[in-house]
XYZ file of C-alpha atoms in Angstrom:
632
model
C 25.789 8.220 -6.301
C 24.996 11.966 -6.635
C 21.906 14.073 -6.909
C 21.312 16.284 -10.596
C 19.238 19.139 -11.511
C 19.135 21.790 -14.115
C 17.382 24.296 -16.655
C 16.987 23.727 -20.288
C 15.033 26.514 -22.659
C 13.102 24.367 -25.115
C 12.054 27.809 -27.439
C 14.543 29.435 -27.571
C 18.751 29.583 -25.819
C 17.824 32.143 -22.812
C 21.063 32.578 -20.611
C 20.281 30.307 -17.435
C 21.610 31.927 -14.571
C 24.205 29.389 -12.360
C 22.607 30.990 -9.108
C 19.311 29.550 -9.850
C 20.886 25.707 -11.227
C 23.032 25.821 -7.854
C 19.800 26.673 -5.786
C 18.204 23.362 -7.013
C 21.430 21.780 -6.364
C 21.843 23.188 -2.672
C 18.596 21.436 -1.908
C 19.326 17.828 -2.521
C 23.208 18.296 -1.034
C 22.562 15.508 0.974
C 22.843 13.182 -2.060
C 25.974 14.728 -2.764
C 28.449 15.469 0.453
C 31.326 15.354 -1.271
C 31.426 17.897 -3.913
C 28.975 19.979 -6.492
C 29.531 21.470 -9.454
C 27.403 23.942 -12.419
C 27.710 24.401 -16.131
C 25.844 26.460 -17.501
C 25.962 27.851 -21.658
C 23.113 29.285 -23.778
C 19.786 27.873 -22.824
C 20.862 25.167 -20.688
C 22.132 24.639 -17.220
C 23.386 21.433 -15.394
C 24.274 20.849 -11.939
C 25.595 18.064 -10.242
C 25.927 17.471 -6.161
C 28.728 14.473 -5.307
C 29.024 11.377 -3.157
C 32.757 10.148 -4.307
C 32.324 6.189 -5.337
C 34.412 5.241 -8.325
C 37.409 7.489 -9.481
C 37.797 10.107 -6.416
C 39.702 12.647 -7.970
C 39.067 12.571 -11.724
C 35.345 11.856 -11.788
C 33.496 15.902 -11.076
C 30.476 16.752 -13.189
C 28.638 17.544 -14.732
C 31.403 16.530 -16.974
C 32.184 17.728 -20.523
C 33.815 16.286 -23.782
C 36.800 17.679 -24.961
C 35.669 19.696 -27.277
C 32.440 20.693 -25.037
C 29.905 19.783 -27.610
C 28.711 17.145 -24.914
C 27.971 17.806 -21.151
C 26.616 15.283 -18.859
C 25.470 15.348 -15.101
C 25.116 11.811 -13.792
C 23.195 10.022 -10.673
C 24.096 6.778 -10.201
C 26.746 3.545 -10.877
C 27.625 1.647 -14.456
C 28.462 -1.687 -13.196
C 29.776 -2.735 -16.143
C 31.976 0.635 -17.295
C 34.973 -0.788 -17.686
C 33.644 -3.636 -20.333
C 32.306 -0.792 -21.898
C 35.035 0.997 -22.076
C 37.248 -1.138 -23.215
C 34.948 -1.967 -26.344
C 35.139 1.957 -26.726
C 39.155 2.625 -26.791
C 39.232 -0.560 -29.020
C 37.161 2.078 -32.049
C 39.341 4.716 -30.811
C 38.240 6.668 -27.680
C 40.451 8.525 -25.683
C 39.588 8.608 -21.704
C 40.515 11.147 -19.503
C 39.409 9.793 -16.368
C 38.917 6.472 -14.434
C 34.851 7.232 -14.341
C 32.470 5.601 -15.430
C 30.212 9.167 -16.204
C 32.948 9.529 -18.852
C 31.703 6.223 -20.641
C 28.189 8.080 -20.843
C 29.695 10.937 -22.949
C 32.119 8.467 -25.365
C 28.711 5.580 -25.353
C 26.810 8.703 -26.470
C 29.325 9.407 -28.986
C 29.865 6.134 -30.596
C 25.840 4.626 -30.363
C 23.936 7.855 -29.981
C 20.569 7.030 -27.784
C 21.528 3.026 -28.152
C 24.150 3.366 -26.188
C 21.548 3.035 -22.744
C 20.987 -0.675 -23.324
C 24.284 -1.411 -22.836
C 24.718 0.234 -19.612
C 24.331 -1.882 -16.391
C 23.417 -0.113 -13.433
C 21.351 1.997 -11.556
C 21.132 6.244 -13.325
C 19.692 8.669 -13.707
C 21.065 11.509 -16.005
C 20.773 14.330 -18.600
C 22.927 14.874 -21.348
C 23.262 17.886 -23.367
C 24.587 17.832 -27.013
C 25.170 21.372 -28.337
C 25.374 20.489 -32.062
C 21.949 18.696 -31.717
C 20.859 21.807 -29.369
C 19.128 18.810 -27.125
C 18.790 17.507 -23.530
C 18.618 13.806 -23.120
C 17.402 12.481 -20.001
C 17.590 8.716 -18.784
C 16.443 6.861 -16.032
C 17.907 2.819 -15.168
C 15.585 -0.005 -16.348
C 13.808 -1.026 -12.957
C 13.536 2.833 -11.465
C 16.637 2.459 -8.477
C 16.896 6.073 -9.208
C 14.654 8.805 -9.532
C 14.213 11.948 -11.747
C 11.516 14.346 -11.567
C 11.124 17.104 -14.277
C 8.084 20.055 -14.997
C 7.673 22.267 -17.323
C 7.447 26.031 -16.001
C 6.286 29.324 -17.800
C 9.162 30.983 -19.273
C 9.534 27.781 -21.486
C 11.458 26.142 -19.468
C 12.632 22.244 -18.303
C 13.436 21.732 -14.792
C 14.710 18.844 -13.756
C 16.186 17.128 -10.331
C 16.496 14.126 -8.374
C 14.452 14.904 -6.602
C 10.852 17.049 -6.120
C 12.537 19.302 -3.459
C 15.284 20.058 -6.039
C 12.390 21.763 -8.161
C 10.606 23.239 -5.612
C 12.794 26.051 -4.779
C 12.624 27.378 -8.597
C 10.132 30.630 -8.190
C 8.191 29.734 -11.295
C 7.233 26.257 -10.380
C 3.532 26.549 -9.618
C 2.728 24.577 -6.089
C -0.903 23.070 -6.712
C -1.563 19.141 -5.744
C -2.768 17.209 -8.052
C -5.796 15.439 -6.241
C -5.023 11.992 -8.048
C -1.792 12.122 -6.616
C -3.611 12.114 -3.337
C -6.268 9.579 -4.024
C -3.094 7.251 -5.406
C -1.336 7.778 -2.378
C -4.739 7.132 0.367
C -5.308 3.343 -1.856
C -1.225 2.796 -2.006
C 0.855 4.863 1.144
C 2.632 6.654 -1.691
C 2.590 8.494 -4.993
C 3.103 5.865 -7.783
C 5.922 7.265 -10.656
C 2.780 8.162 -13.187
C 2.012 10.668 -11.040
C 2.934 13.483 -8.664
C 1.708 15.215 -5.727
C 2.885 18.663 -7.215
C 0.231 18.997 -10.579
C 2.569 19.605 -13.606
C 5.333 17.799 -12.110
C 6.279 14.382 -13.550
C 8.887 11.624 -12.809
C 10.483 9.992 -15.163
C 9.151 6.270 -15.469
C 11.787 2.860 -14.990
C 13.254 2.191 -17.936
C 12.809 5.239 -20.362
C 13.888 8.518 -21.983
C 13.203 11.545 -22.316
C 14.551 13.732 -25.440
C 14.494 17.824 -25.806
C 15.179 19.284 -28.759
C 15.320 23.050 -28.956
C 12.591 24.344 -30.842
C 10.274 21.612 -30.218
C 7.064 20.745 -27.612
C 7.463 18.616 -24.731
C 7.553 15.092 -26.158
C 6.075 11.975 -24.456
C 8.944 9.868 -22.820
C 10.248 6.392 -24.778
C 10.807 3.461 -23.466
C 13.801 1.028 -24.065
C 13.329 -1.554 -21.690
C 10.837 -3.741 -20.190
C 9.912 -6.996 -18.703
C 8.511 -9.645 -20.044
C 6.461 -12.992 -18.564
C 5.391 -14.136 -22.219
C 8.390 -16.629 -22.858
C 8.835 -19.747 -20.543
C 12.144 -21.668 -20.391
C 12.417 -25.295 -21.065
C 15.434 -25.632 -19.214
C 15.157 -28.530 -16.018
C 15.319 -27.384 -12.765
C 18.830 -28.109 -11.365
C 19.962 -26.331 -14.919
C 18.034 -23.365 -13.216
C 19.568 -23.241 -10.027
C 22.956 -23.153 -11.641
C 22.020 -20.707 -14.271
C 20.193 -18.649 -11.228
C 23.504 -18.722 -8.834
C 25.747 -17.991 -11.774
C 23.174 -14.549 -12.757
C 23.487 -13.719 -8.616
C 26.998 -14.168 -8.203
C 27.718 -11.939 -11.639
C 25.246 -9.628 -9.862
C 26.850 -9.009 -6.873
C 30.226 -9.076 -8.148
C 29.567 -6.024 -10.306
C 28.088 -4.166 -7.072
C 31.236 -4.812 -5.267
C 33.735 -2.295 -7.492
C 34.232 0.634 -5.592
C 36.878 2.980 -4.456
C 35.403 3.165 -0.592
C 34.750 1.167 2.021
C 31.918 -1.546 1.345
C 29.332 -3.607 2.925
C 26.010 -5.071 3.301
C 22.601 -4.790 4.881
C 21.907 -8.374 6.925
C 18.430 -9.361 8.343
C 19.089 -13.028 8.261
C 16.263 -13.099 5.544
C 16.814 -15.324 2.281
C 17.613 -12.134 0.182
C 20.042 -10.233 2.314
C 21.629 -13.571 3.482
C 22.357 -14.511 0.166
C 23.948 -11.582 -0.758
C 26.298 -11.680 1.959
C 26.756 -15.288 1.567
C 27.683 -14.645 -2.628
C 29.678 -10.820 -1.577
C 31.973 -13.334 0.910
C 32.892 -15.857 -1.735
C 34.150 -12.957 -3.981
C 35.848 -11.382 -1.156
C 39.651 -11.812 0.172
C 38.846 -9.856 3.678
C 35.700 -10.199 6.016
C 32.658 -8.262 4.971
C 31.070 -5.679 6.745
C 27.665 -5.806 7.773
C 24.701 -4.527 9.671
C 21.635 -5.005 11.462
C 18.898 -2.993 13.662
C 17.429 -4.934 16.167
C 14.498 -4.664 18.391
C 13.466 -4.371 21.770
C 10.346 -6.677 21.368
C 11.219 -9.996 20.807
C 7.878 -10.674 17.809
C 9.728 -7.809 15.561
C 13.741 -8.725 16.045
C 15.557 -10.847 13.801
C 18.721 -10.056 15.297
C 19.668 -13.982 16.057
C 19.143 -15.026 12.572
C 21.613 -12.118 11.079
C 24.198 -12.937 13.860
C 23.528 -17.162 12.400
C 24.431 -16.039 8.822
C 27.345 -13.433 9.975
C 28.839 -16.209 12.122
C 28.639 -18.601 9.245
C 30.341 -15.980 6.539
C 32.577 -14.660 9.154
C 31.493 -10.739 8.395
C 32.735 -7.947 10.274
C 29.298 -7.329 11.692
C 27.690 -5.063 13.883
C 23.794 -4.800 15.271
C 22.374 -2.121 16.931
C 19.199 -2.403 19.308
C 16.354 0.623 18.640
C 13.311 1.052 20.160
C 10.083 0.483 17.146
C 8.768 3.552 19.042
C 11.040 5.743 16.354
C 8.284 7.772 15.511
C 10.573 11.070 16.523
C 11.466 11.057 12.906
C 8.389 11.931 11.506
C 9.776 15.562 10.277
C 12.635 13.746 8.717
C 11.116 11.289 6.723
C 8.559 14.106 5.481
C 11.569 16.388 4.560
C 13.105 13.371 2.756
C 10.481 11.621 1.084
C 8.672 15.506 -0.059
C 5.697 13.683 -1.485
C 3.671 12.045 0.834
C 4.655 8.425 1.745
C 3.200 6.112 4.649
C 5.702 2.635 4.578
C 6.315 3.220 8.337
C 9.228 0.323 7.367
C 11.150 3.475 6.415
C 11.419 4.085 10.043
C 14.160 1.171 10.647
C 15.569 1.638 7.180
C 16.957 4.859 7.729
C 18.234 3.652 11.221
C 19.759 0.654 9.120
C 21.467 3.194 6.835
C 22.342 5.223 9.687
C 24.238 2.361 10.701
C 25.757 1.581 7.924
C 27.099 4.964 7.050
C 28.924 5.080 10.311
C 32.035 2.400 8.295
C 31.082 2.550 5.094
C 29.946 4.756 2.098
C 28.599 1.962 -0.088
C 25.910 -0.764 0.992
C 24.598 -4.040 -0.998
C 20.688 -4.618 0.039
C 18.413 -7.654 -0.988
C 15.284 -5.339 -2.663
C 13.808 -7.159 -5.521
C 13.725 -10.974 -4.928
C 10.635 -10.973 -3.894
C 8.899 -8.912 -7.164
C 10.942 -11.117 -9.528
C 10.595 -14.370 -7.903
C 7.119 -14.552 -6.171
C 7.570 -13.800 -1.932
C 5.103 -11.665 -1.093
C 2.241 -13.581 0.732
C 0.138 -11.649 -1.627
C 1.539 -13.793 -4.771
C 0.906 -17.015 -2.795
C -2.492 -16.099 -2.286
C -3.632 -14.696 -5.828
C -2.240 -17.460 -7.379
C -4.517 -19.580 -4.953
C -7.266 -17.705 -5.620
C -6.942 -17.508 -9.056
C -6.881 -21.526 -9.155
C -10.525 -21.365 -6.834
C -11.802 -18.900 -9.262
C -10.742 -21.277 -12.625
C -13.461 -23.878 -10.820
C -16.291 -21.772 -10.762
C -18.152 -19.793 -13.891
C -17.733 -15.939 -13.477
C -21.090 -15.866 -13.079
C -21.619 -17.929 -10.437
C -18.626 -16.177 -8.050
C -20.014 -12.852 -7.511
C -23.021 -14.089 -6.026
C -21.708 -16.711 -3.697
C -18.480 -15.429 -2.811
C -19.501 -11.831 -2.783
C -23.039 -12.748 -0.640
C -20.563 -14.862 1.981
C -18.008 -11.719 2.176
C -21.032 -8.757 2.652
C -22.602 -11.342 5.587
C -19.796 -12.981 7.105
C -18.063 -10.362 10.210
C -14.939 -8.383 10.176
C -12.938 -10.007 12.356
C -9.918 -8.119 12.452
C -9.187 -9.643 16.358
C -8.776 -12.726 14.974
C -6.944 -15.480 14.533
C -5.921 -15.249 10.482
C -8.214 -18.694 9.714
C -11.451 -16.835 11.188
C -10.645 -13.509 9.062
C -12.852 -15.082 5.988
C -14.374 -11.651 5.132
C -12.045 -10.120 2.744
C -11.060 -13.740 1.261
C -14.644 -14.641 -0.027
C -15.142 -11.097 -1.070
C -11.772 -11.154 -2.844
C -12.583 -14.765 -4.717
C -16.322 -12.557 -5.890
C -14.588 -10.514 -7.786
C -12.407 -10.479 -10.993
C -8.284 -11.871 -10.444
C -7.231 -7.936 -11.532
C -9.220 -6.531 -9.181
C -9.028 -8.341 -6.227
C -5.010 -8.176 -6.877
C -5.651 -4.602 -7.037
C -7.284 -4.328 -3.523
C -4.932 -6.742 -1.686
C -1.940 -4.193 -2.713
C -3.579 -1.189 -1.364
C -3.314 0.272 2.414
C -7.048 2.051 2.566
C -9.971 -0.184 0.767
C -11.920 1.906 -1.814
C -14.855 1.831 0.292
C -13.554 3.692 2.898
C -12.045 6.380 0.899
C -15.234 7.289 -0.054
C -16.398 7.154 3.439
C -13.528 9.881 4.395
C -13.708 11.981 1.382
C -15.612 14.839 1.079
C -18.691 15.386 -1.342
C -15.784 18.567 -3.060
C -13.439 15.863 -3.358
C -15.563 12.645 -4.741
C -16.530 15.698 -7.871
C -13.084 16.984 -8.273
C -11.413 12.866 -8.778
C -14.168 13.099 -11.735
C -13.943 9.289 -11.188
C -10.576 8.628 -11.058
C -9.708 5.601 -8.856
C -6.281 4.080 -7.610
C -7.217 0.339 -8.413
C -7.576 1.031 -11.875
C -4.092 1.468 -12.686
C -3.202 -2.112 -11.221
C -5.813 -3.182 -13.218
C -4.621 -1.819 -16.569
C -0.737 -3.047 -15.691
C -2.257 -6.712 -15.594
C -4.780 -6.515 -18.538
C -2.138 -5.126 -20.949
C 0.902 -7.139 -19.318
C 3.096 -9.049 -21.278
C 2.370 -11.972 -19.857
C 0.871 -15.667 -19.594
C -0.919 -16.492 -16.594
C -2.542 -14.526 -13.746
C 0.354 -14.535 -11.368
C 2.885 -13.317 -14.261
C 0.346 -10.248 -14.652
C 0.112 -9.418 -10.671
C 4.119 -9.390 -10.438
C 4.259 -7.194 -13.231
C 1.839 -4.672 -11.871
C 3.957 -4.848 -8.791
C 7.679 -4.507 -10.861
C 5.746 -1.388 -12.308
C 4.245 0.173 -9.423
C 4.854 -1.211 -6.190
C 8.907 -1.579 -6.931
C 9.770 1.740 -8.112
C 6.821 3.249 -6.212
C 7.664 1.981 -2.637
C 10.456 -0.052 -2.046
C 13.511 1.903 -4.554
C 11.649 5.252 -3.408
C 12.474 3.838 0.514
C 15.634 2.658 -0.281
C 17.028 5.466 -2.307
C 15.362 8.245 0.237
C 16.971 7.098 3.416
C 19.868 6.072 2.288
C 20.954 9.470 0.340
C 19.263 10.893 3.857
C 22.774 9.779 5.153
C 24.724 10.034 1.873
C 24.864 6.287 1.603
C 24.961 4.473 -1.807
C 22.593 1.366 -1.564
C 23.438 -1.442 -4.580
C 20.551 -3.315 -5.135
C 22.204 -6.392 -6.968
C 18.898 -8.661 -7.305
C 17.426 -6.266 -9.791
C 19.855 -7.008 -11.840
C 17.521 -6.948 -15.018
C 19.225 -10.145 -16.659
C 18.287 -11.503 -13.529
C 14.572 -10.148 -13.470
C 14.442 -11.143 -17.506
C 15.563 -14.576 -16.118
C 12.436 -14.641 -13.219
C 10.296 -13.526 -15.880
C 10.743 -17.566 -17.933
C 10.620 -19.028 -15.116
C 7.488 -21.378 -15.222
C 5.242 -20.447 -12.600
C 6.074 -23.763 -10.103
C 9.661 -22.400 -10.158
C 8.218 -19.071 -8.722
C 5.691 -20.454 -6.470
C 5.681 -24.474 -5.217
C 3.224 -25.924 -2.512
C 2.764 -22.853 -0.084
C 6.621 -21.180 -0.596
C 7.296 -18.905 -3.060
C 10.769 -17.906 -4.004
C 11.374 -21.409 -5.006
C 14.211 -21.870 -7.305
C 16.089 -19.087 -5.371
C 15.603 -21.051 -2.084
C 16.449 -24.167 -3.560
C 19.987 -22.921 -5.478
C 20.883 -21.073 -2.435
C 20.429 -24.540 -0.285
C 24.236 -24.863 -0.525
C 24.999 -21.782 0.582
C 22.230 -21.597 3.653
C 20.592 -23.447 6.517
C 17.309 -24.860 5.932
C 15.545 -22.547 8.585
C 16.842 -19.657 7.177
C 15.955 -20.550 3.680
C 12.305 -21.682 4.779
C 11.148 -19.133 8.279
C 8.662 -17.229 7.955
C 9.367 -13.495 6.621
C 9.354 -10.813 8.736
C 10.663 -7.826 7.404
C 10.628 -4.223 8.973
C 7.645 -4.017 11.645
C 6.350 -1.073 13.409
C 3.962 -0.893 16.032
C 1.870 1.655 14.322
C -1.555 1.044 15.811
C 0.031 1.264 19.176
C 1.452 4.423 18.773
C -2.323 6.069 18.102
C -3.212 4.896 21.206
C -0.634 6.299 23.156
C 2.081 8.334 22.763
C 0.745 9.736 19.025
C -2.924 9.791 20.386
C -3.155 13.204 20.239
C -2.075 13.954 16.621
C -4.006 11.575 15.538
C -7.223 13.554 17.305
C -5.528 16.700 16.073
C -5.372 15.801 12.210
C -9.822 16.084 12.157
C -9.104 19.837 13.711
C -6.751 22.625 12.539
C -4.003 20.530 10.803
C -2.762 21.353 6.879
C -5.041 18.222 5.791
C -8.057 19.669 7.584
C -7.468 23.207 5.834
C -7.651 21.010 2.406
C -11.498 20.452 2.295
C -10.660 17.333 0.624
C -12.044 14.810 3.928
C -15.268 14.711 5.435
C -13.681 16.185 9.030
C -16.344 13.929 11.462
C -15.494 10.951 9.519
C -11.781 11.476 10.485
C -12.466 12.186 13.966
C -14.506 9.048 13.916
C -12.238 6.961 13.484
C -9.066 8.338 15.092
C -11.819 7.714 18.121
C -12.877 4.317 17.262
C -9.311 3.595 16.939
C -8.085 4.948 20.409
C -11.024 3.092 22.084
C -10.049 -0.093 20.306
C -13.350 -0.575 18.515
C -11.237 -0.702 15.490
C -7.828 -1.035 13.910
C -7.373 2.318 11.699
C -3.086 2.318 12.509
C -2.160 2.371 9.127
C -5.161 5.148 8.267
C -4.285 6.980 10.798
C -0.263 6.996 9.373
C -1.027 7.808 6.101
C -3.273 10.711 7.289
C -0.751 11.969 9.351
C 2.106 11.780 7.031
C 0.077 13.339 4.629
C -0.731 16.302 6.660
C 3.387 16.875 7.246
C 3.627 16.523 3.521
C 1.209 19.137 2.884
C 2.873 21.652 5.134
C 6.306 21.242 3.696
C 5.252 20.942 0.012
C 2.719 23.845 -0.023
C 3.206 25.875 3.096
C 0.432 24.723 5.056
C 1.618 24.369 8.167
């Protein structure tokens, strides 16, 4: 687990000067603690920062061939290096080291750009070959790592794990790209297709990008993908045992390292059932870890202490207060491009943690993309089966009449809140989907923005993209197309972006072994009862993990990181949230109609309204503005 960047002429083989490759490098050292390293030779320069994992002493980068007509700088874990490996010695190649970055340079070798589908892991990583005179860069099939790259005006390719990592080169231009921002006010962050920097880009999950001196900036390729079009046959107890036998290869894999281990525990299905598959592979106890709260709605401190009594982990919680908003600066520093999950709060405190015994972490992200969990699922597929009673024609004007007349109600109870349901069954499966995944409705967007703004999005709107991912998904039935959107926007967008942000905040490696993507192509045949049953989704998974966990930890409700967001405008963060309509970075932007904000910063503080989460994304979009373009 490391952080890249480098420099790589596409015209023509300008020297690249190491000072500038180890500038880009110095800025994302915190993914790398443990070492860092530049090449550099005619029109290209790679540079590598370390966190030691696999092979302490042999595996530096970037590393080289041995006759240096192949250079690599590598982010990330192979899983499965040594299988590889082995299949490579047996045609003749000679290792050097115990690394699995060295398989990279001998797969390259032997397969040429094949040689990514049979890596299994989590990378990111550019490879130069001299005698082609071209830069090859890669990113893992679901997106656990990132890569952002621009192209600058001396002809240039910059690359780096991260945007901060290509910030600090002089010719970068720093303009925001307004879509980025209208992305981000639907969603609470920047989705991969886009970035908040215009003329940035990230790479996307699961596809390449090749340079070849001489040539134009080609569009990237992809070499992997999901698919819901295929449905197994198979009964379900051949499932379960098919589904625990794809887990346990899963988190076997994760668990090769050369440094202390361990696990992330919330006494949730996922995490639970990591720990409970990581202890049946292990000989001594397993170490784990969980944040706890001080308010008794948001801990789930009891349930992780259930499971790590029952596995007999070496495990240790630690108590924090939700009111954690003191690392606002941090996360903004981290994250660069704007990003408003307040869970990221309690995940970096949960990394924190972690870091304090061990270097590398197993976490439970991606069960609920690839097997239906989100609330959200259970309700579009519920909606989608009112919607199959009625003609199209007929929907919008009962459903969408009921939603316009019937209250908000966000006091509530949940059964009284009927106002966004019947306005969500009015309207078409994609695009109700579309809104129940966003933060800020489109409605009031346009009620915040500014008449300068509304001209210069020339249209654009965030929904549409969720809309596109489920039209042209590979897929048969409406709740195959909504996970899909999610596996290709929400996953890489929010969750691996979290994940991989806070944890490399501490210079932790987090293993994510349920996106294991023979496990996701396995979800994606899964008939749609085996995803979703009655009112649970997750099914199969619960029901093959039933011998390995108790009933009411397989079936509570899910929790998940909470923070008491709306509570902190009120009090404590009142006043930045009254400050963000005055002279903060955001104001300065002309993008927001300034009264509107103030409006309801005061509507919120007065209770009249519930505009937390608003109120969060404006505000960490006003620290991402001063650190990104000096607005401060």
């Amino acid at each position: 687990m490391c952080g890249i960047a480098g420099i790589f002429h596409l015209e023509t083989a300008k020297p690249v000067d190491p000072a500038r490759v180890r500038l880009m490098t110095d800025a994302i050292a915190h993914r790398g603690p443990d070492g860092a390293g530049v090449w550099t030779a005619p029109g290209v320069g790679l540079g590598h920062r370390r966190l030691s994992i696999i092979d302490l002493g042999g595996g530096a980068q970037p590393m080289l061939t041995e006759d240096e007509s192949l250079a690599v700088t590598f982010n990330g874990e192979i899983y499965n290096f040594a299988a590889v490996r082995k299949e490579l010695e047996a045609k003749g190649h000679r290792f050097r080291t115990n690394s699995d970055t060295e398989v990279i340079l001998h797969g390259y070798r032997q397969w040429g750009e094949e040689c990514v589908k049979r890596f299994d892991g989590m990378f990111a990583f550019a490879l130069f070959d001299r005698h082609a005179q071209s830069l090859w860069l890669v990113r893992d099939r679901l997106g656990v790592k990132p890569l952002y790259y621009a192209q600058v005006s001396d002809g240039s390719l910059l690359f780096a794990s991260e945007l901060k990592g290509l910030l600090v080169h002089p010719l970068l231009r720093r303009e925001p790209d307004v879509r980025a921002v209208e992305d981000y006010m639907a969603y609470g962050y920047v989705p991969d297709d886009v970035c908040f920097v215009a003329g940035a880009r990230k790479l996307g999950a699961g596809e390449t990008l090749r340079l070849v001196r001489g040539k134009g900036l080609p569009a990237p390729q992809r070499y992997w993908d999901i698919s819901f079009a295929d449905r197994t046959n198979a009964r379900e107890p051949a499932l379960e045992e098919e589904l625990v036998s794809l887990m346990r290869a899963a988190v076997h894999s994760r668990m090769v390292a050369d440094v202390p281990l361990g696990a992330f525990l919330s006494g949730g299905v996922d995490s639970s059932s990591v720990v409970a598959l990581m202890a049946e592979a292990s000989p001594r106890a397993v170490k784990t870890c969980t944040i706890g709260f001080d308010v008794a709605s948001l801990d789930e401190t009891a349930y992780a202490d259930r499971i790590a009594r029952r596995f007999a982990t070496d495990h240790r919680t630690r108590i924090v207060s939700p009111d954690d908003f003191g690392l606002i600066d941090r996360l903004a520093h981290h994250f660069d491009e704007p990003f408003a999950d307040a869970s990221a709060l309690p995940t970096f405190r949960v990394c924190e943690l972690a870091r304090e015994e061990v270097t590398v972490a197993l976490s439970g992200d991606g069960a609920d993309e690839a097997f239906a969990g989100y609330r959200r699922h259970l309700f579009q597929h519920q909606g989608e089966r009112v919607r199959s009673l009625i003609p199209a024609s007929l929907r919008e004007p009962v459903f969408g009449r009921l939603g316009r007349w019937y209250p908000k109600a966000d006091w509530a109870p949940r059964f009284l809140r009927a106002k966004s349901t019947f306005i969500e069954l009015g309207q078409d499966g994609a695009e109700a989907y579309a809104a129940s995944v966003g933060v800020t409705p489109h409605a009031m967007r346009q009620r915040l923005y500014s008449d300068s703004m509304k001209a210069a999005l020339a249209g654009h709107r965030a929904e549409d993209r969720y809309v596109r991912a489920m039209r042209d998904a590979p897929a048969q039935e409406p709740l195959d197309r909504a996970q899909y959107a999610d596996m290709k926007i929400w996953l890489p967008g929010d969750i691996l972006t979290k994940t991989d942000r806070m944890s490399m905040a501490v210079g932790l490696e987090a293993r994510e072994p349920l996106l294991d993507h023979r496990l996701m192509e396995f979800a994606g045949r899964l008939p749609v009862n085996m995803r979703i049953h009655g009112n649970s989704g997750k099914y199969l998974m619960k029901k093959a993990m039933e011998a390995y966990l108790p009933q009411d930890i397989l079936y509570r409700p899910k929790m998940g990181f909470v923070t008491p967001i709306s509570d902190w405008f009120r009090g404590a963060l009142a006043k930045e949230a009254a400050g963000i309509a005055g002279g903060s970075a955001l104001a300065r932007t002309g993008w927001f109609d300034l009264k509107a904000v103030a409006t309801a910063a005061a509507d919120h503080k007065s209770g009249m309204s519930d505009h937390g989460r608003l109120l969060w994304q404006l505000l960490m979009l006003d620290r991402a503005l001063g650190r990104v373009f000096n607005l401060g």
